[in-house]
Amino acid sequence: GIAEGVAIGGDRFVGSVFIDNLLRMERNPEVKYMVLLGEVGGTEEYKVIEAVKSGKIKKPIIAWCIGTIAKHFSSGVQFGHAGASANADAETAASKNEAMAAAGIYVPASFNDLPQTIAEVYGKLRSAGTIGEIVEPELRAVPKVRRKKEFICTISDDRGDEATYAGYPISSVATPETGFGIGDVISLLWFKKRYPKWATDYLETVIKTVADHGPAVSGAHNAKVTARAGKDVISSLVTGLLTIGPRFGGAIDDAARYFKYANDRGMSPAEFIDYMKKEGKTISGIGHRIKSVRNPDLRVSGLKKYAAEHFPATPLLDFALEVEKLTTSKKDNLILNVDGTIGILMVDMWRALGYSEEEIDGFIEAGALNAFFVVGRSIGFIGHILDEKRLGMPMYRHPTDDILYNVELADEI
């Protein structure tokens, strides 16, 4: 049966005070009686007392000033978050309660008696017909089991005035003067950490390094063919991305996984090569169709140079380069390729940043390393797609002279 309720803070500069709201409630026919909770300090309750005495307020008021415990202390006591304290006898809770009771306001003997006093006044008004029958609202039942959340998000939050990346407002990272780059945003959203500059610069170096490798690779080829079929940028991009896997780009994850596995177990380079041979697997991150010892991949050279100048240490890269000495002694194109270099240096980076081996293994298993190739190569794929659109190239049909046809008459069953 509550008509309304008002909570007033103890601010130095207030909006409304007790008397403002009680006079308004006096005029509200829905309000039959009022309950006032004051506190020690200030004189606002005395304005209510004067209004009752003068007849401005005729409806019953039940009131209690909190802070009566102060009389039991030998020195002044401050109460509450607002710093309420009595600066004169009239401002004590006991004095206010006595003055309100003298004016005809219903004041209980103690705070514990407040419910009984409310029930008493309600009973009188109910008997007098001032208050009719009140149907109690149906209260919401507290659920026994917390409702399951469909999603959990620990990297960003869009509920406030501005969305955040791992706690950083977008405006604090987006524009050049903030000093944040793409590497910083990746470290926040992918790993929930603010990486040092040498690490974020490495992440950006990786993305720039893998952005494109010409139109002949499978992903770019697919994207170009789809664009020439008249499909949109997104559809064309997806066809290129779908070719990324163990034979194209996906070697980054496997290179990090297997080289780290060998290094963690103290294998020598020769033992690692023998282990992979027994497993029946090629060494991911080793080998290139075109590049070789005599024709080095400048992308790999750039990554190794950056690591030598900025990484605190590169133990896994050092191990991989020892493996490369053995593989290239057999065939000069069995070099450490760009995928292997990226994955191996990523492990060295995470180790230098203080991640545990279990955390690093988790990143690898989740596909975080291949994700760098996906983001970087998307830039190149989109470039090829826009190139096809700009040139207005027609539908692609593969030349028949580039296909070996070997079609025999089908056997009859």
XYZ file of N, CA, C and O in Angstrom, residues 38-42 45-46 49 63-72 79 86 88-102 107-109:
152
model
N 14.471 10.493 10.079
C 15.501 11.523 10.087
C 16.779 10.973 10.685
O 16.926 9.771 10.888
N 17.705 11.888 10.955
C 18.964 11.448 11.561
C 19.521 12.577 12.405
O 19.042 13.716 12.368
N 20.541 12.241 13.164
C 21.188 13.243 14.004
C 21.785 14.336 13.124
O 22.222 14.078 12.011
N 21.748 15.562 13.609
C 22.327 16.674 12.870
C 21.301 17.411 12.030
O 20.350 16.822 11.534
N 21.479 18.722 11.905
C 20.572 19.528 11.103
C 19.289 19.854 11.833
O 19.024 19.387 12.952
N 13.914 18.549 10.594
C 12.743 17.956 11.267
C 11.902 19.025 11.977
O 10.675 18.868 12.094
N 12.549 20.113 12.410
C 11.792 21.159 13.126
C 10.844 21.908 12.184
O 9.814 22.435 12.621
N 7.802 19.881 12.298
C 7.096 20.104 13.567
C 6.233 21.368 13.484
O 5.056 21.378 13.889
N 7.355 9.169 12.918
C 8.714 9.650 12.685
C 9.682 9.104 13.716
O 9.309 8.813 14.859
N 10.898 8.974 13.266
C 11.986 8.583 14.176
C 13.287 9.146 13.639
O 13.562 9.095 12.447
N 14.087 9.731 14.540
C 15.409 10.225 14.195
C 16.452 9.213 14.658
O 16.524 8.882 15.838
N 17.241 8.772 13.728
C 18.277 7.787 14.024
C 19.505 8.496 14.589
O 19.853 9.592 14.161
N 20.158 7.868 15.532
C 21.359 8.446 16.130
C 21.225 8.653 17.623
O 22.039 9.349 18.234
N 20.216 8.050 18.228
C 20.018 8.226 19.680
C 21.133 7.578 20.492
O 21.312 7.899 21.669
N 21.904 6.700 19.868
C 23.010 6.046 20.578
C 24.073 7.053 20.989
O 24.883 6.798 21.885
N 24.070 8.238 20.357
C 25.115 9.230 20.609
C 25.184 9.648 22.070
O 26.259 9.976 22.576
N 24.044 9.618 22.753
C 24.034 10.076 24.153
C 24.841 9.154 25.066
O 25.190 9.530 26.194
N 25.161 7.960 24.602
C 25.918 7.017 25.415
C 27.426 7.164 25.243
O 28.189 6.444 25.877
N 28.018 10.216 12.348
C 27.262 9.093 11.822
C 27.183 9.151 10.303
O 27.068 10.232 9.729
N 25.738 16.081 15.564
C 24.989 17.155 16.230
C 25.937 18.267 16.649
O 26.928 18.019 17.329
N 24.590 21.078 18.078
C 23.880 21.753 19.165
C 22.918 20.741 19.774
O 22.603 19.715 19.158
N 22.435 21.032 20.999
C 21.530 20.091 21.663
C 20.294 19.815 20.825
O 19.794 18.694 20.783
N 19.780 20.848 20.143
C 18.555 20.677 19.356
C 18.767 19.756 18.163
O 17.798 19.221 17.611
N 20.038 19.560 17.757
C 20.322 18.721 16.609
C 20.522 17.256 16.980
O 20.739 16.417 16.101
N 20.477 16.945 18.278
C 20.621 15.538 18.660
C 19.352 14.780 18.290
O 18.254 15.344 18.223
N 19.518 13.506 18.046
C 18.377 12.671 17.687
C 17.362 12.621 18.808
O 16.142 12.674 18.579
N 17.830 12.551 20.063
C 16.914 12.463 21.206
C 16.049 13.719 21.319
O 14.831 13.633 21.543
N 16.661 14.906 21.125
C 15.910 16.160 21.219
C 14.864 16.259 20.114
O 13.723 16.688 20.342
N 15.216 15.828 18.896
C 14.268 15.877 17.791
C 13.095 14.936 18.041
O 11.932 15.287 17.797
N 13.378 13.749 18.536
C 12.305 12.784 18.799
C 11.341 13.309 19.870
O 10.125 13.168 19.749
N 11.903 13.933 20.911
C 11.057 14.498 21.981
C 10.191 15.627 21.431
O 8.995 15.730 21.749
N 10.778 16.499 20.599
C 10.041 17.640 20.057
C 8.938 17.173 19.115
O 7.822 17.719 19.096
N 9.229 16.114 18.301
C 8.211 15.609 17.390
C 7.063 14.958 18.147
O 5.890 15.152 17.805
N 7.381 14.227 19.194
C 6.331 13.587 20.000
C 5.455 14.645 20.671
O 4.227 14.513 20.736
N 6.085 15.733 21.129
C 5.335 16.807 21.796
C 4.382 17.506 20.844
O 3.336 18.041 21.260
N 5.829 8.976 17.544
C 7.247 8.641 17.690
C 7.360 7.384 18.542
O 6.914 7.374 19.695
N 7.914 6.288 18.040
C 8.047 5.062 18.826
C 9.051 5.242 19.958
O 9.836 6.200 19.958
N 9.017 4.319 20.906
C 9.953 4.391 22.025
C 11.379 4.096 21.579
O 12.341 4.588 22.173
